Amino acid sequence: MIDAEKASQDNPAGHSVAVLCRALGVPRSTYYAHRASRPARAVRDRAEELLVGEIQVLHAGSRGAYGAPRIHAALRRAGRTVNEKRVERLMRVHHITGITRRRRHGLTRQARRAVFANDLIGRDFTAPRPGMRLVGDMTELLTLVGKLYLATCIDLATREVVGWAMADHHRAGLPVAALRMAAGRGGLEDGCVMHTDRRVHE
């Protein structure tokens, strides 16, 4: 507003900066500091535009499935040093959201004499490096062709989906297929732990 109203060659009828600052109750030092910071703000704005573009590409590459944590992990793997909170803010501002699938009921039924594996990760859902710990789940999806079931394997170090399988059933073969994909891609360590809602397997 001050720039638009101040006296200049294009606006000889304008007022001095001192008068405008006094009328607006703004210290002149604040005005000049704001003016001096414009080049730096322009650089930051351009960097933010580029980052938003990268986020949009990664989000589209995941078919809209990735939320902020997975987008952040993908950026880190690409060598981008960026704060996860910043990724969350930019995705919120630009209305970029991941897919949250809610199940109405569990897809697995416990056997009468169910035997659970030991909890080898002790409820610690982190990993110091990729290929050490995976978590798996099955999700029911409603599609135009009927119900489909998606089984996934996620690496706890990167939060990346490293294996998946989809079918029109949720029998045991489905998560096994997802785990085989994860193993087939390589990168899993000897003794890698796979954790599910029925505990873990090595």
GROMACS .gro file of C-alpha atoms in nm:
model
  202
    1MET     CA    1   0.000   0.000   0.000
    2ILE     CA    2   0.283   0.240   0.086
    3ASP     CA    3   0.456   0.175  -0.247
    4ALA     CA    4   0.133   0.245  -0.433
    5GLU     CA    5   0.070   0.576  -0.254
    6LYS     CA    6   0.421   0.717  -0.209
    7ALA     CA    7   0.550   1.002  -0.423
    8SER     CA    8   0.751   0.895  -0.728
    9GLN     CA    9   0.812   0.987  -1.092
   10ASP     CA   10   0.500   0.795  -1.187
   11ASN     CA   11   0.301   0.935  -0.894
   12PRO     CA   12   0.415   1.294  -0.827
   13ALA     CA   13   0.098   1.363  -0.628
   14GLY     CA   14   0.180   1.091  -0.378
   15HIS     CA   15   0.292   1.132  -0.020
   16SER     CA   16   0.627   1.081   0.144
   17VAL     CA   17   0.715   0.749   0.304
   18ALA     CA   18   0.733   0.920   0.643
   19VAL     CA   19   0.377   1.055   0.612
   20LEU     CA   20   0.237   0.722   0.492
   21CYS     CA   21   0.410   0.525   0.766
   22ARG     CA   22   0.284   0.766   1.028
   23ALA     CA   23  -0.072   0.743   0.893
   24LEU     CA   24  -0.060   0.365   0.900
   25GLY     CA   25   0.117   0.344   1.233
   26VAL     CA   26   0.409   0.154   1.078
   27PRO     CA   27   0.770   0.236   1.172
   28ARG     CA   28   0.978   0.345   0.872
   29SER     CA   29   1.242   0.089   0.968
   30THR     CA   30   0.982  -0.187   0.931
   31TYR     CA   31   0.886  -0.064   0.584
   32TYR     CA   32   1.246  -0.047   0.464
   33ALA     CA   33   1.329  -0.386   0.615
   34HIS     CA   34   1.027  -0.536   0.438
   35ARG     CA   35   1.134  -0.377   0.111
   36ALA     CA   36   1.492  -0.503   0.147
   37SER     CA   37   1.371  -0.859   0.208
   38ARG     CA   38   1.178  -0.881  -0.119
   39PRO     CA   39   1.455  -1.048  -0.324
   40ALA     CA   40   1.503  -1.316  -0.056
   41ARG     CA   41   1.126  -1.373  -0.040
   42ALA     CA   42   1.113  -1.409  -0.418
   43VAL     CA   43   1.384  -1.678  -0.400
   44ARG     CA   44   1.196  -1.861  -0.122
   45ASP     CA   45   0.869  -1.840  -0.314
   46ARG     CA   46   1.033  -1.987  -0.624
   47ALA     CA   47   1.192  -2.268  -0.420
   48GLU     CA   48   0.852  -2.342  -0.268
   49GLU     CA   49   0.691  -2.357  -0.612
   50LEU     CA   50   0.951  -2.611  -0.722
   51LEU     CA   51   0.897  -2.818  -0.408
   52VAL     CA   52   0.520  -2.818  -0.459
   53GLY     CA   53   0.580  -2.939  -0.815
   54GLU     CA   54   0.794  -3.229  -0.686
   55ILE     CA   55   0.527  -3.317  -0.429
   56GLN     CA   56   0.259  -3.319  -0.698
   57VAL     CA   57   0.469  -3.549  -0.919
   58LEU     CA   58   0.531  -3.795  -0.633
   59HIS     CA   59   0.165  -3.783  -0.530
   60ALA     CA   60   0.053  -3.852  -0.888
   61GLY     CA   61   0.309  -4.133  -0.915
   62SER     CA   62   0.149  -4.301  -0.613
   63ARG     CA   63  -0.193  -4.268  -0.781
   64GLY     CA   64  -0.297  -4.029  -0.508
   65ALA     CA   65  -0.224  -4.274  -0.227
   66TYR     CA   66   0.073  -4.107  -0.056
   67GLY     CA   67   0.016  -3.870   0.234
   68ALA     CA   68   0.273  -3.632   0.384
   69PRO     CA   69   0.488  -3.897   0.564
   70ARG     CA   70   0.542  -4.104   0.249
   71ILE     CA   71   0.592  -3.796   0.030
   72HIS     CA   72   0.851  -3.673   0.280
   73ALA     CA   73   1.027  -4.011   0.277
   74ALA     CA   74   1.032  -4.012  -0.104
   75LEU     CA   75   1.180  -3.661  -0.110
   76ARG     CA   76   1.450  -3.766   0.135
   77ARG     CA   77   1.538  -4.066  -0.079
   78ALA     CA   78   1.570  -3.830  -0.376
   79GLY     CA   79   1.824  -3.625  -0.181
   80ARG     CA   80   1.593  -3.341  -0.082
   81THR     CA   81   1.652  -3.203   0.267
   82VAL     CA   82   1.311  -3.080   0.374
   83ASN     CA   83   1.118  -3.072   0.699
   84GLU     CA   84   0.816  -3.303   0.720
   85LYS     CA   85   0.606  -3.025   0.876
   86ARG     CA   86   0.678  -2.812   0.570
   87VAL     CA   87   0.563  -3.093   0.342
   88GLU     CA   88   0.244  -3.129   0.549
   89ARG     CA   89   0.179  -2.754   0.527
   90LEU     CA   90   0.230  -2.734   0.152
   91MET     CA   91   0.011  -3.037   0.088
   92ARG     CA   92  -0.261  -2.888   0.308
   93VAL     CA   93  -0.240  -2.545   0.139
   94HIS     CA   94  -0.251  -2.697  -0.210
   95HIS     CA   95  -0.519  -2.955  -0.119
   96ILE     CA   96  -0.295  -3.256  -0.188
   97THR     CA   97  -0.421  -3.546   0.022
   98GLY     CA   98  -0.343  -3.915   0.045
   99ILE     CA   99  -0.600  -4.192   0.044
  100THR     CA  100  -0.724  -4.314   0.380
  101ARG     CA  101  -0.902  -4.644   0.353
  102ARG     CA  102  -1.117  -4.749   0.646
  103ARG     CA  103  -1.227  -5.106   0.694
  104ARG     CA  104  -1.573  -5.168   0.827
  105HIS     CA  105  -1.463  -5.488   0.988
  106GLY     CA  106  -1.159  -5.710   1.014
  107LEU     CA  107  -1.071  -5.924   0.716
  108THR     CA  108  -0.920  -6.205   0.917
  109ARG     CA  109  -1.094  -6.449   1.148
  110GLN     CA  110  -0.906  -6.601   1.436
  111ALA     CA  111  -0.880  -6.977   1.444
  112ARG     CA  112  -1.022  -7.156   1.747
  113ARG     CA  113  -0.676  -7.265   1.848
  114ALA     CA  114  -0.481  -6.973   1.707
  115VAL     CA  115  -0.107  -6.971   1.772
  116PHE     CA  116   0.046  -6.624   1.760
  117ALA     CA  117   0.406  -6.557   1.668
  118ASN     CA  118   0.622  -6.378   1.924
  119ASP     CA  119   0.627  -6.000   1.902
  120LEU     CA  120   0.984  -5.964   1.776
  121ILE     CA  121   0.971  -5.586   1.734
  122GLY     CA  122   0.828  -5.511   2.079
  123ARG     CA  123   0.575  -5.260   1.940
  124ASP     CA  124   0.864  -5.046   1.809
  125PHE     CA  125   0.748  -4.944   1.463
  126THR     CA  126   1.079  -4.794   1.351
  127ALA     CA  127   1.390  -4.926   1.181
  128PRO     CA  128   1.741  -4.780   1.153
  129ARG     CA  129   1.780  -4.881   0.789
  130PRO     CA  130   1.574  -5.027   0.503
  131GLY     CA  131   1.523  -5.400   0.471
  132MET     CA  132   1.518  -5.476   0.845
  133ARG     CA  133   1.151  -5.453   0.941
  134LEU     CA  134   0.831  -5.467   0.738
  135VAL     CA  135   0.469  -5.425   0.839
  136GLY     CA  136   0.179  -5.575   0.647
  137ASP     CA  137  -0.193  -5.522   0.623
  138MET     CA  138  -0.494  -5.606   0.408
  139THR     CA  139  -0.755  -5.354   0.299
  140GLU     CA  140  -1.096  -5.401   0.143
  141LEU     CA  141  -1.164  -5.176  -0.157
  142LEU     CA  142  -1.503  -5.108  -0.312
  143THR     CA  143  -1.470  -5.072  -0.690
  144LEU     CA  144  -1.698  -5.059  -0.992
  145VAL     CA  145  -1.630  -5.428  -1.052
  146GLY     CA  146  -1.701  -5.529  -0.694
  147LYS     CA  147  -1.491  -5.583  -0.383
  148LEU     CA  148  -1.116  -5.618  -0.419
  149TYR     CA  149  -0.859  -5.679  -0.149
  150LEU     CA  150  -0.517  -5.517  -0.129
  151ALA     CA  151  -0.230  -5.661   0.073
  152THR     CA  152   0.075  -5.444   0.132
  153CYS     CA  153   0.423  -5.469   0.281
  154ILE     CA  154   0.568  -5.140   0.409
  155ASP     CA  155   0.930  -5.083   0.506
  156LEU     CA  156   0.940  -4.920   0.851
  157ALA     CA  157   1.261  -4.731   0.770
  158THR     CA  158   1.132  -4.554   0.459
  159ARG     CA  159   0.753  -4.597   0.497
  160GLU     CA  160   0.759  -4.711   0.134
  161VAL     CA  161   0.530  -4.981  -0.002
  162VAL     CA  162   0.786  -5.242  -0.110
  163GLY     CA  163   0.541  -5.520  -0.194
  164TRP     CA  164   0.174  -5.546  -0.276
  165ALA     CA  165  -0.084  -5.781  -0.423
  166MET     CA  166  -0.452  -5.744  -0.515
  167ALA     CA  167  -0.722  -6.006  -0.566
  168ASP     CA  168  -1.095  -6.067  -0.532
  169HIS     CA  169  -1.034  -6.269  -0.214
  170HIS     CA  170  -0.847  -6.223   0.115
  171ARG     CA  171  -0.714  -6.572   0.167
  172ALA     CA  172  -0.365  -6.635   0.301
  173GLY     CA  173  -0.214  -6.644  -0.045
  174LEU     CA  174  -0.274  -6.271  -0.091
  175PRO     CA  175  -0.037  -6.137   0.180
  176VAL     CA  176   0.210  -6.412   0.089
  177ALA     CA  177   0.214  -6.276  -0.268
  178ALA     CA  178   0.279  -5.924  -0.137
  179LEU     CA  179   0.568  -6.051   0.076
  180ARG     CA  180   0.712  -6.241  -0.220
  181MET     CA  181   0.710  -5.921  -0.423
  182ALA     CA  182   0.897  -5.739  -0.146
  183ALA     CA  183   1.154  -6.019  -0.126
  184GLY     CA  184   1.183  -6.038  -0.505
  185ARG     CA  185   1.279  -5.674  -0.532
  186GLY     CA  186   1.586  -5.740  -0.319
  187GLY     CA  187   1.718  -5.526  -0.039
  188LEU     CA  188   1.579  -5.732   0.250
  189GLU     CA  189   1.834  -5.831   0.511
  190ASP     CA  190   1.878  -6.182   0.644
  191GLY     CA  191   1.645  -6.214   0.943
  192CYS     CA  192   1.416  -5.937   0.819
  193VAL     CA  193   1.105  -5.919   1.037
  194MET     CA  194   0.752  -5.898   0.894
  195HIS     CA  195   0.496  -5.765   1.144
  196THR     CA  196   0.119  -5.801   1.094
  197ASP     CA  197  -0.189  -5.775   1.312
  198ARG     CA  198  -0.116  -6.140   1.391
  199ARG     CA  199   0.232  -6.049   1.522
  200VAL     CA  200   0.547  -6.124   1.324
  201HIS     CA  201   0.730  -6.372   1.106
  202GLU     CA  202   1.094  -6.398   1.002
   0.00000   0.00000   0.00000
